[in-house]
Amino acid sequence: MPAPKRTLLLLFLSLATILSAPLRMAAQTSLRDYTQVLQGLPLAILPADTADRFIKAELRARAAGDAAAQQLIELCRLHYLVNRTPQVGQAEQRLLRLLPALQRSGSEAAGAHALFLLSEACWRRGDQARALEYALKAYGRYTVWSGTEFPLKYHALTQLSLRFYHYLDFATARRIAGEALATKGAVELPEPHIVLNTIGLCLRATGQTDSAVAYFQKALAEAGAASRPVWVGIVKGNLGIAYYAQGSYAEAIPLIAEDIHESEATNNTFRNRVKSLAILGECYARLGRRAESAATLEKAQALFRERRFEQEHDLVTELFPRLARHYAGQGDFERATGLLEAAARSRDTLVRRQSALVLAGAQLRVFSEKYAAETAYFGQQRRNQLLMRNMLIGGIVLLAGMALLVIRHQRVRHLLREQQAASGKERAEAELQSATARLGQITQAMHEKNRLIEQLQHEWEERAAEEEAFGPEAQQTVSRLRDLTILTEEAWEEFQALFEKVHTGFLFRLRQKLPDLNPAEVRFMTLAKLHFSNKEIAAVLGISAGAVRTTRSRLRKKLGLAEEGDLEGLIARI
């Protein structure tokens, strides 16, 4: 029989074979032959009378007294419920009852598949922590098997890679996606464009756009060869966004436009369509095609309102700043200001969420290492049990076996303690990475706000020069924009806590070396440590640029420094 081409259908195909076979085949079915059953199936889809065929097959297996066949039929039925029906909760409960029976039967492959289905069921109903627990348990079993031994390995690895990408652990997501592509066996890789696209997304998220473009091009070729127009559109959109990130706007426009067209044709992926429209509008603007930019951004805004995406903060941060620049160019400064304020609130929300996701990703790595350690531990225990069983011949052999078991048990405990210590170090490093990322995001947000304010103020001042007036409305708008950049006391405390995590001991050494500094001067030294310019320091502290220069001059005199460079050098040495 030909090898199956799509792993998602393998379990359905096994059931189709069982249901169409005579009674004698059901009597011979064994869970120990699970792998052989999955490998020898034709490519087919279950017919509409699936439920009746499940019942008939189960009755045949029960009449033949084949408990193993009944368990395999139940596993197939639950695979169908998890992937093709909304009965996820019911399927999860039945899988929990079936799993011990599969483990007692000795079929590790069927047990790993049940764990994978439990992971999918938990993820679908929103219990992500439990889903990852089951996914990692399954991974600990099937990772040592080839695609021949566990035909569903490719699909399981693909899903696990997407889970790590969701938690922003791009390095682990890429590694597991690479394992999926390297899967060898009788099963032909089903739809590799999904895995190639995931790798491209990970590379693009980490700024490796050249490599991301290469993977997106591979994914595009695979999706085209598989005649998957929806995926062709999705991958073209991702490729276009990669070109946009490189500044290749002319190359990006046709790809993103085709992604939008495919989304409109199939009437789905509305969130991606809003994002693509926003980026396409900016590409037009960068090339000076103002009319097309305005039409595209207004289309994105209309779809945003139609689908009520106000709480989708990632879309708000993608769309609203571009709309603000559009309306500011038309002279509608009030609307531009409102959009900027909404974008700032959404950006703050996203920063908090991303920090939580980064931390969750770090915890997930620790969680993964924990299960890897447990898998090694249980494997060692199993070998010890086999050794002890073989050494039960006589008393002397039994005592030797027990002594060996104790020694090995102590070694395992020692290894576990070392792994726990390593996990603690990893957790501390993850917290430092999270704090560094959060501090960098806050700093970048400040830079972006200041840059946009300077751009808008420049435009308003040019307009005022032409009209020989700079009215109170424009002055009030400038004042409101500047207020957005000033750190509140609460925000300063969070900023200072993150700064202290990244630059550990700086503030303590500063106060110890320069005890006469007042709070304003401490804030000035902190921002100078991050290489903020005078304008940026003034915007963050809510003072004028002249006041910043006065503070800098006063500090040089207080510290007995003669030149400007001496103050920067002192800050660097603290």
Coordinates of C-alpha atoms in Angstrom, one line a residue:
M1 CA 0.0 0.0 0.0
P2 CA 1.3 3.5 -0.6
A3 CA 2.6 5.6 2.3
P4 CA 0.1 8.2 3.6
K5 CA 0.9 11.8 2.7
R6 CA -0.9 13.7 5.5
T7 CA -0.3 12.6 9.1
L8 CA -3.5 14.3 10.4
L9 CA -5.5 11.6 8.6
L10 CA -3.5 8.6 9.7
L11 CA -5.8 7.7 12.7
F12 CA -8.9 8.1 10.6
L13 CA -7.4 5.9 7.9
S14 CA -6.6 3.2 10.5
L15 CA -10.2 3.2 11.6
A16 CA -11.4 3.0 8.0
T17 CA -9.3 -0.1 7.5
I18 CA -10.6 -1.7 10.7
L19 CA -14.2 -0.9 9.8
S20 CA -14.0 -2.3 6.3
A21 CA -12.2 -5.5 7.2
P22 CA -13.9 -8.7 8.1
L23 CA -14.4 -10.0 11.6
R24 CA -11.2 -12.1 11.6
M25 CA -9.1 -8.9 11.1
A26 CA -10.6 -7.3 14.3
A27 CA -9.8 -10.5 16.2
Q28 CA -6.2 -10.3 15.2
T29 CA -5.7 -6.6 15.9
S30 CA -3.3 -5.8 18.7
L31 CA -2.1 -2.6 20.3
R32 CA 1.4 -3.9 19.9
D33 CA 0.9 -3.7 16.2
Y34 CA -0.2 -0.1 16.4
T35 CA 2.7 1.3 14.4
Q36 CA 2.3 -1.4 11.6
V37 CA -1.4 -0.6 11.4
L38 CA -0.8 3.1 10.9
Q39 CA 1.9 2.6 8.3
G40 CA 0.0 0.4 6.0
L41 CA -3.0 2.5 5.2
P42 CA -4.3 4.0 1.9
L43 CA -5.1 7.7 1.7
A44 CA -8.8 8.1 2.4
I45 CA -11.4 10.1 4.4
L46 CA -14.0 8.6 6.6
P47 CA -17.5 8.6 5.1
A48 CA -20.5 10.5 6.5
D49 CA -21.8 7.5 8.5
T50 CA -18.7 7.6 10.8
A51 CA -20.7 7.0 14.0
D52 CA -22.5 3.9 12.7
R53 CA -19.2 2.4 11.5
F54 CA -17.6 3.1 14.9
I55 CA -20.4 1.2 16.6
K56 CA -20.3 -1.8 14.1
A57 CA -16.5 -2.1 14.4
E58 CA -16.7 -2.0 18.2
L59 CA -19.5 -4.7 18.2
R60 CA -17.3 -7.0 16.0
A61 CA -14.3 -6.6 18.3
R62 CA -16.4 -7.2 21.4
A63 CA -17.9 -10.3 19.8
A64 CA -14.4 -11.6 19.0
G65 CA -13.3 -10.9 22.6
D66 CA -10.4 -8.7 21.4
A67 CA -9.9 -6.0 24.1
A68 CA -6.9 -4.6 22.2
A69 CA -9.0 -4.0 19.1
Q70 CA -11.7 -2.2 21.2
Q71 CA -9.1 0.1 22.7
L72 CA -7.7 1.0 19.3
I73 CA -11.2 1.7 18.0
E74 CA -11.8 3.9 21.0
L75 CA -8.6 5.8 20.4
C76 CA -9.6 6.4 16.8
R77 CA -13.0 7.6 17.9
L78 CA -11.5 10.1 20.3
H79 CA -9.1 11.3 17.7
Y80 CA -12.2 12.0 15.5
L81 CA -13.9 13.8 18.4
V82 CA -10.9 16.0 19.3
N83 CA -10.2 17.1 15.7
R84 CA -13.6 17.1 14.0
T85 CA -16.3 17.9 16.6
P86 CA -16.9 20.4 19.4
Q87 CA -17.1 17.5 22.0
V88 CA -13.6 18.3 23.4
G89 CA -14.5 18.0 27.1
Q90 CA -16.1 14.6 26.6
A91 CA -13.2 13.4 24.6
E92 CA -10.7 14.6 27.3
Q93 CA -12.5 12.6 30.0
R94 CA -12.6 9.5 27.9
L95 CA -8.9 9.8 27.1
L96 CA -8.1 10.0 30.8
R97 CA -9.9 6.7 31.3
L98 CA -8.4 5.1 28.3
L99 CA -4.8 6.1 29.0
P100 CA -4.1 3.7 31.9
A101 CA -5.5 0.8 29.9
L102 CA -3.2 1.6 27.0
Q103 CA -0.2 1.8 29.4
R104 CA -1.1 -1.6 30.9
S105 CA -1.3 -3.1 27.4
G106 CA 2.3 -2.2 26.7
S107 CA 1.7 -0.1 23.6
E108 CA 3.9 2.9 24.2
A109 CA 3.1 4.4 20.8
A110 CA -0.7 4.3 21.5
G111 CA -0.1 5.8 24.9
A112 CA 2.0 8.6 23.4
H113 CA -0.8 9.3 20.9
A114 CA -3.3 9.5 23.7
L115 CA -1.2 12.0 25.5
F116 CA -0.9 14.1 22.3
L117 CA -4.7 14.0 21.9
L118 CA -5.1 15.1 25.5
S119 CA -2.8 18.1 24.8
E120 CA -4.8 19.1 21.7
A121 CA -8.1 18.8 23.7
C122 CA -6.8 21.0 26.6
W123 CA -5.4 23.6 24.2
R124 CA -8.8 23.8 22.4
R125 CA -10.7 24.4 25.6
G126 CA -8.1 27.1 26.8
D127 CA -6.2 25.1 29.5
Q128 CA -2.7 25.9 28.0
A129 CA -0.7 24.9 31.0
R130 CA -2.2 21.4 31.1
A131 CA -1.9 21.2 27.3
L132 CA 1.8 21.8 27.5
E133 CA 2.2 19.3 30.3
Y134 CA 0.6 16.6 28.2
A135 CA 2.5 17.7 25.0
L136 CA 5.8 17.5 26.8
K137 CA 5.0 14.1 28.3
A138 CA 4.2 12.8 24.8
Y139 CA 7.4 14.4 23.5
G140 CA 9.4 12.6 26.1
R141 CA 8.1 9.3 24.7
Y142 CA 8.1 9.8 20.9
T143 CA 11.2 11.9 20.5
V144 CA 13.4 8.8 20.4
W145 CA 11.3 7.1 17.7
S146 CA 11.6 7.6 14.0
G147 CA 8.7 8.5 11.7
T148 CA 8.4 4.8 10.9
E149 CA 8.0 3.8 14.5
F150 CA 5.6 6.7 15.3
P151 CA 3.9 8.0 12.1
L152 CA 2.3 10.9 13.9
K153 CA 5.6 12.3 15.1
Y154 CA 5.8 15.1 12.4
H155 CA 2.4 16.5 13.3
A156 CA 3.0 16.3 17.0
L157 CA 6.3 18.2 16.6
T158 CA 4.7 20.8 14.4
Q159 CA 2.0 21.5 17.0
L160 CA 4.6 21.7 19.8
S161 CA 6.7 24.1 17.8
L162 CA 3.7 26.4 17.4
R163 CA 3.1 26.2 21.2
F164 CA 6.6 27.5 21.9
Y165 CA 6.2 30.2 19.3
H166 CA 3.0 31.3 21.0
Y167 CA 5.1 31.8 24.2
L168 CA 7.8 33.8 22.4
D169 CA 10.4 31.1 22.9
F170 CA 11.6 31.4 19.3
A171 CA 14.8 29.5 19.8
T172 CA 13.0 26.4 21.1
A173 CA 10.3 26.7 18.5
R174 CA 12.9 26.7 15.7
R175 CA 14.7 23.7 17.2
I176 CA 11.5 21.6 17.4
A177 CA 10.4 22.7 13.9
G178 CA 13.8 21.5 12.7
E179 CA 13.2 18.2 14.4
A180 CA 9.9 17.9 12.5
L181 CA 11.6 18.6 9.1
A182 CA 14.2 16.0 10.0
T183 CA 11.7 13.3 10.7
K184 CA 12.5 10.2 8.8
G185 CA 10.4 7.1 8.1
A186 CA 7.7 5.6 5.9
V187 CA 5.5 8.7 6.3
E188 CA 6.0 11.4 3.7
L189 CA 6.2 14.8 5.3
P190 CA 2.6 16.3 5.2
E191 CA 2.4 20.0 4.2
P192 CA 5.9 21.1 5.2
H193 CA 5.0 24.7 4.3
I194 CA 3.5 25.0 7.8
V195 CA 6.7 24.2 9.5
L196 CA 8.8 26.3 7.1
N197 CA 6.5 29.2 7.7
T198 CA 6.9 28.8 11.5
I199 CA 10.7 28.9 11.2
G200 CA 10.4 32.0 9.0
L201 CA 8.2 33.7 11.6
C202 CA 10.7 32.9 14.4
L203 CA 13.6 34.3 12.3
R204 CA 11.7 37.4 11.4
A205 CA 10.7 38.0 15.1
T206 CA 14.4 37.9 16.1
G207 CA 15.5 40.3 13.3
Q208 CA 17.0 37.7 11.0
T209 CA 15.1 38.9 8.0
D210 CA 17.4 37.6 5.3
S211 CA 17.1 34.1 6.6
A212 CA 13.3 34.6 7.2
V213 CA 12.9 35.5 3.5
A214 CA 14.7 32.3 2.5
Y215 CA 12.4 30.1 4.6
F216 CA 9.2 32.0 3.5
Q217 CA 10.3 31.4 -0.2
K218 CA 10.7 27.7 0.6
A219 CA 7.3 27.6 2.3
L220 CA 5.7 29.4 -0.7
A221 CA 7.1 26.9 -3.1
E222 CA 5.7 24.0 -1.0
A223 CA 2.3 25.6 -0.5
G224 CA 2.0 26.1 -4.3
A225 CA 3.1 22.6 -5.1
A226 CA 0.4 21.3 -2.6
S227 CA -2.3 23.5 -4.2
R228 CA -3.1 25.3 -1.0
P229 CA -4.2 28.8 -2.1
V230 CA -5.0 30.0 1.5
W231 CA -1.5 29.1 2.6
V232 CA -0.1 30.7 -0.5
G233 CA -1.7 33.9 0.5
I234 CA -0.6 33.7 4.1
V235 CA 3.0 32.9 3.3
K236 CA 3.1 35.7 0.6
G237 CA 1.9 38.1 3.3
N238 CA 4.6 37.0 5.7
L239 CA 7.2 37.3 3.0
G240 CA 5.9 40.8 2.1
I241 CA 6.2 41.9 5.8
A242 CA 9.7 40.6 5.8
Y243 CA 10.5 42.7 2.8
Y244 CA 8.8 45.7 4.5
A245 CA 11.1 45.2 7.5
Q246 CA 14.1 45.3 5.2
G247 CA 12.8 48.6 3.7
S248 CA 12.1 46.9 0.3
Y249 CA 8.6 48.5 -0.1
A250 CA 8.3 48.0 -3.8
E251 CA 8.9 44.2 -3.4
A252 CA 6.6 44.1 -0.4
I253 CA 3.5 45.7 -1.9
P254 CA 2.4 43.0 -4.5
L255 CA 2.9 40.2 -1.9
I256 CA 0.9 41.9 0.8
A257 CA -1.8 42.9 -1.6
E258 CA -2.2 39.3 -2.8
D259 CA -2.4 38.1 0.8
I260 CA -5.2 40.6 1.4
H261 CA -7.0 39.5 -1.9
E262 CA -6.9 35.9 -0.8
S263 CA -8.2 36.8 2.6
E264 CA -11.1 38.7 1.1
A265 CA -11.8 35.8 -1.4
T266 CA -12.1 33.3 1.4
N267 CA -13.7 35.8 3.9
N268 CA -11.4 34.7 6.8
T269 CA -8.3 35.7 8.7
F270 CA -9.8 39.2 9.5
R271 CA -7.1 40.0 12.1
N272 CA -4.3 39.3 9.6
R273 CA -6.1 41.4 7.0
V274 CA -6.3 44.5 9.2
K275 CA -2.5 44.2 10.0
S276 CA -1.7 43.6 6.3
L277 CA -3.8 46.6 5.2
A278 CA -2.0 48.8 7.8
I279 CA 1.5 47.8 6.6
L280 CA 0.5 48.1 3.0
G281 CA -0.8 51.6 3.6
E282 CA 2.6 52.5 5.1
C283 CA 4.4 51.0 2.1
Y284 CA 2.4 53.2 -0.2
A285 CA 3.2 56.2 2.0
R286 CA 6.9 55.5 2.0
L287 CA 6.9 55.5 -1.8
G288 CA 5.0 58.8 -1.9
R289 CA 1.7 57.2 -3.2
R290 CA -0.4 59.2 -0.8
A291 CA -3.8 58.6 -2.4
E292 CA -3.4 54.8 -2.3
S293 CA -2.0 55.0 1.2
A294 CA -5.1 56.9 2.4
A295 CA -7.6 54.6 0.7
T296 CA -5.8 51.5 2.2
L297 CA -5.6 52.8 5.7
E298 CA -9.3 53.9 5.7
K299 CA -10.2 50.4 4.4
A300 CA -8.2 48.9 7.4
Q301 CA -10.0 51.3 9.8
A302 CA -13.4 50.3 8.4
L303 CA -12.7 46.6 8.8
F304 CA -11.3 47.2 12.3
R305 CA -14.6 48.9 13.3
E306 CA -16.8 46.3 11.5
R307 CA -15.1 43.4 13.4
R308 CA -15.0 45.3 16.7
F309 CA -11.3 44.8 17.3
E310 CA -11.0 47.6 19.9
Q311 CA -9.6 45.1 22.5
E312 CA -7.1 43.6 20.1
H313 CA -4.2 45.7 21.3
D314 CA -1.7 44.3 18.8
L315 CA -3.9 45.6 15.9
V316 CA -4.3 48.9 17.7
T317 CA -0.6 49.5 17.9
E318 CA -0.2 48.4 14.2
L319 CA -3.0 50.6 12.8
F320 CA -3.5 53.7 15.0
P321 CA -0.1 55.3 14.7
R322 CA -0.3 55.0 10.9
L323 CA -3.8 56.5 10.9
A324 CA -2.5 59.3 13.2
R325 CA 0.1 60.3 10.7
H326 CA -2.5 60.1 8.0
Y327 CA -4.9 62.4 9.8
A328 CA -2.1 64.8 11.0
G329 CA -1.1 65.2 7.3
Q330 CA -4.7 66.2 6.6
G331 CA -4.7 68.8 9.5
D332 CA -7.0 66.8 11.7
F333 CA -4.8 67.1 14.8
E334 CA -7.5 66.3 17.3
R335 CA -8.3 62.9 15.8
A336 CA -4.5 62.2 15.4
T337 CA -4.0 62.9 19.1
G338 CA -6.8 60.6 20.1
L339 CA -5.4 57.8 18.0
L340 CA -1.9 58.3 19.5
E341 CA -3.3 58.2 23.0
A342 CA -5.2 54.9 22.3
A343 CA -2.1 53.4 20.7
A344 CA 0.0 54.4 23.7
R345 CA -2.4 52.7 26.1
S346 CA -2.5 49.5 23.9
R347 CA 1.3 49.5 23.7
D348 CA 1.6 49.6 27.4
T349 CA -0.8 46.7 27.7
L350 CA 1.1 44.7 25.1
V351 CA 4.4 45.4 26.9
R352 CA 3.0 43.9 30.1
R353 CA 1.6 40.9 28.2
Q354 CA 4.8 40.4 26.3
S355 CA 6.8 40.5 29.5
A356 CA 4.5 37.9 31.0
L357 CA 4.9 35.7 27.8
V358 CA 8.7 36.0 28.0
L359 CA 8.6 34.9 31.6
A360 CA 6.1 32.1 30.7
G361 CA 8.4 31.0 27.9
A362 CA 11.3 30.8 30.4
Q363 CA 9.2 28.9 32.8
L364 CA 8.2 26.6 29.9
R365 CA 11.9 25.9 29.2
V366 CA 12.3 25.0 32.9
F367 CA 9.2 22.9 32.7
S368 CA 10.6 21.1 29.6
E369 CA 13.8 20.4 31.4
K370 CA 11.9 19.0 34.3
Y371 CA 10.1 16.5 32.2
A372 CA 13.3 15.6 30.4
A373 CA 14.8 14.9 33.8
E374 CA 11.8 12.9 34.8
T375 CA 11.9 10.9 31.5
A376 CA 15.5 10.1 32.1
Y377 CA 14.7 9.2 35.7
F378 CA 11.9 6.8 34.9
G379 CA 13.9 5.2 32.1
Q380 CA 16.7 4.6 34.6
Q381 CA 14.2 3.2 37.1
R382 CA 12.8 0.8 34.4
R383 CA 16.3 -0.5 33.7
N384 CA 16.9 -1.0 37.4
Q385 CA 13.7 -3.0 37.7
L386 CA 14.7 -5.2 34.8
L387 CA 18.1 -5.7 36.3
M388 CA 16.7 -6.6 39.7
R389 CA 14.3 -9.1 38.1
N390 CA 17.1 -10.8 36.4
M391 CA 19.2 -11.0 39.6
L392 CA 16.5 -12.7 41.7
I393 CA 18.1 -16.1 41.1
G394 CA 19.7 -16.3 44.4
G395 CA 20.2 -14.5 47.6
I396 CA 23.7 -13.2 46.8
V397 CA 22.6 -12.0 43.4
L398 CA 19.6 -10.3 44.9
L399 CA 21.7 -8.5 47.5
A400 CA 24.1 -7.3 44.8
G401 CA 21.1 -6.1 42.7
M402 CA 19.6 -4.2 45.7
A403 CA 23.0 -2.5 46.4
L404 CA 23.3 -1.5 42.8
L405 CA 19.8 -0.1 42.8
V406 CA 20.5 2.0 45.9
I407 CA 23.7 3.4 44.4
R408 CA 22.0 4.2 41.2
H409 CA 19.1 5.8 43.0
Q410 CA 21.5 8.0 44.9
R411 CA 23.2 9.0 41.6
V412 CA 19.8 9.9 40.1
R413 CA 18.9 12.0 43.2
H414 CA 22.3 13.7 42.9
L415 CA 21.7 14.4 39.2
L416 CA 18.2 15.7 39.9
R417 CA 19.6 18.1 42.6
E418 CA 22.1 19.3 40.0
Q419 CA 19.4 19.8 37.4
Q420 CA 17.2 21.6 39.9
A421 CA 20.2 24.0 40.7
A422 CA 20.7 24.5 36.9
S423 CA 16.9 25.2 36.6
G424 CA 17.2 27.9 39.3
K425 CA 20.1 29.5 37.4
E426 CA 18.0 29.4 34.2
R427 CA 15.1 31.0 36.0
A428 CA 17.3 33.8 37.2
E429 CA 18.7 34.3 33.7
A430 CA 15.1 34.3 32.3
E431 CA 14.1 37.0 34.8
L432 CA 17.1 39.1 33.8
Q433 CA 16.2 38.7 30.1
S434 CA 12.6 39.6 30.8
A435 CA 13.7 42.7 32.7
T436 CA 16.1 43.7 29.9
A437 CA 13.4 43.2 27.3
R438 CA 10.9 45.2 29.3
L439 CA 13.4 48.1 29.9
G440 CA 14.3 48.1 26.2
Q441 CA 10.7 48.2 25.2
I442 CA 10.0 51.2 27.6
T443 CA 13.1 53.0 26.3
Q444 CA 12.1 52.3 22.6
A445 CA 8.6 53.5 23.3
M446 CA 10.0 56.8 24.7
H447 CA 12.2 57.3 21.7
E448 CA 9.3 56.6 19.3
K449 CA 7.0 59.0 21.2
N450 CA 9.6 61.8 21.2
R451 CA 10.4 61.3 17.5
L452 CA 6.7 61.5 16.5
I453 CA 6.1 64.5 18.7
E454 CA 9.0 66.4 17.1
Q455 CA 7.8 65.4 13.7
L456 CA 4.2 66.6 14.3
Q457 CA 5.4 69.8 16.1
H458 CA 7.6 70.6 13.1
E459 CA 4.7 70.1 10.7
W460 CA 2.5 72.3 12.9
E461 CA 5.1 75.0 13.2
E462 CA 5.6 75.0 9.4
R463 CA 1.9 75.3 8.9
A464 CA 1.7 78.1 11.5
A465 CA 4.5 79.9 9.7
E466 CA 2.5 79.7 6.5
E467 CA -0.7 80.9 8.2
E468 CA 1.2 83.4 10.4
A469 CA -0.5 81.9 13.5
F470 CA 0.0 79.1 15.9
G471 CA -3.4 78.9 17.5
P472 CA -4.3 77.8 21.1
E473 CA -5.7 74.5 19.7
A474 CA -2.3 73.5 18.3
Q475 CA -0.5 74.6 21.4
Q476 CA -2.9 72.5 23.5
T477 CA -2.3 69.5 21.3
V478 CA 1.5 69.9 21.6
S479 CA 1.1 70.1 25.4
R480 CA -1.1 66.9 25.5
L481 CA 1.4 65.1 23.3
R482 CA 4.3 66.1 25.6
D483 CA 2.4 64.9 28.6
L484 CA 2.3 61.4 27.1
T485 CA 6.1 61.1 27.4
I486 CA 6.5 62.3 31.0
L487 CA 7.1 59.4 33.4
T488 CA 4.6 59.4 36.4
E489 CA 5.9 58.6 39.8
E490 CA 4.4 55.1 39.5
A491 CA 5.9 54.6 36.1
W492 CA 9.3 55.9 37.4
E493 CA 9.2 53.3 40.2
E494 CA 8.7 50.5 37.7
F495 CA 11.3 51.9 35.4
Q496 CA 13.8 52.2 38.3
A497 CA 13.1 48.6 39.4
L498 CA 13.8 47.3 35.9
F499 CA 16.9 49.5 35.6
E500 CA 18.3 48.1 38.8
K501 CA 17.7 44.5 37.6
V502 CA 19.6 45.2 34.4
H503 CA 22.3 47.5 35.8
T504 CA 22.6 45.8 39.2
G505 CA 24.0 47.9 42.0
F506 CA 24.4 51.1 39.9
L507 CA 22.0 53.2 42.0
F508 CA 23.6 51.9 45.2
R509 CA 27.1 52.7 44.0
L510 CA 26.0 56.1 42.7
R511 CA 24.6 57.1 46.1
Q512 CA 27.7 55.7 47.9
K513 CA 30.1 57.5 45.6
L514 CA 28.1 60.7 45.3
P515 CA 25.9 61.0 48.4
D516 CA 25.1 64.7 47.8
L517 CA 23.0 64.1 44.7
N518 CA 19.3 65.1 45.0
P519 CA 16.5 62.9 43.5
A520 CA 16.3 65.0 40.2
E521 CA 20.1 64.5 39.7
V522 CA 19.8 60.8 40.4
R523 CA 17.1 60.5 37.7
F524 CA 19.3 62.5 35.3
M525 CA 22.3 60.2 36.0
T526 CA 20.0 57.1 35.4
L527 CA 18.8 58.3 32.1
A528 CA 22.3 59.4 31.0
K529 CA 23.4 55.8 31.8
L530 CA 21.0 54.7 29.1
H531 CA 22.5 57.2 26.7
F532 CA 19.4 59.4 26.5
S533 CA 19.9 62.8 24.7
N534 CA 19.2 66.1 26.3
K535 CA 15.9 66.4 24.5
E536 CA 14.8 62.9 25.5
I537 CA 15.8 63.5 29.1
A538 CA 13.8 66.7 29.1
A539 CA 10.7 65.0 27.6
V540 CA 10.8 62.1 30.1
L541 CA 11.3 64.4 33.2
G542 CA 8.9 67.0 32.0
I543 CA 11.4 69.9 32.0
S544 CA 12.9 72.1 29.3
A545 CA 16.1 71.3 27.4
G546 CA 17.7 74.3 29.0
A547 CA 17.0 72.9 32.5
V548 CA 18.7 69.7 31.5
R549 CA 21.8 71.6 30.3
T550 CA 21.7 73.6 33.6
T551 CA 21.5 70.3 35.6
R552 CA 24.5 68.9 33.6
S553 CA 26.6 72.0 34.2
R554 CA 25.7 72.0 37.9
L555 CA 26.7 68.4 38.2
R556 CA 30.1 69.0 36.6
K557 CA 30.7 71.9 39.0
K558 CA 29.6 69.9 42.0
L559 CA 31.8 67.0 41.1
G560 CA 34.8 69.2 40.1
L561 CA 34.7 68.1 36.4
A562 CA 36.1 70.4 33.7
E563 CA 34.9 68.9 30.4
E564 CA 31.6 67.5 29.1
G565 CA 33.2 64.1 28.4
D566 CA 34.4 63.7 32.0
L567 CA 30.8 63.4 33.2
E568 CA 30.0 60.7 30.7
G569 CA 33.1 58.8 31.6
L570 CA 32.3 59.1 35.4
I571 CA 28.8 57.6 34.7
A572 CA 30.3 54.7 32.7
R573 CA 32.8 53.9 35.5
I574 CA 30.1 53.7 38.3

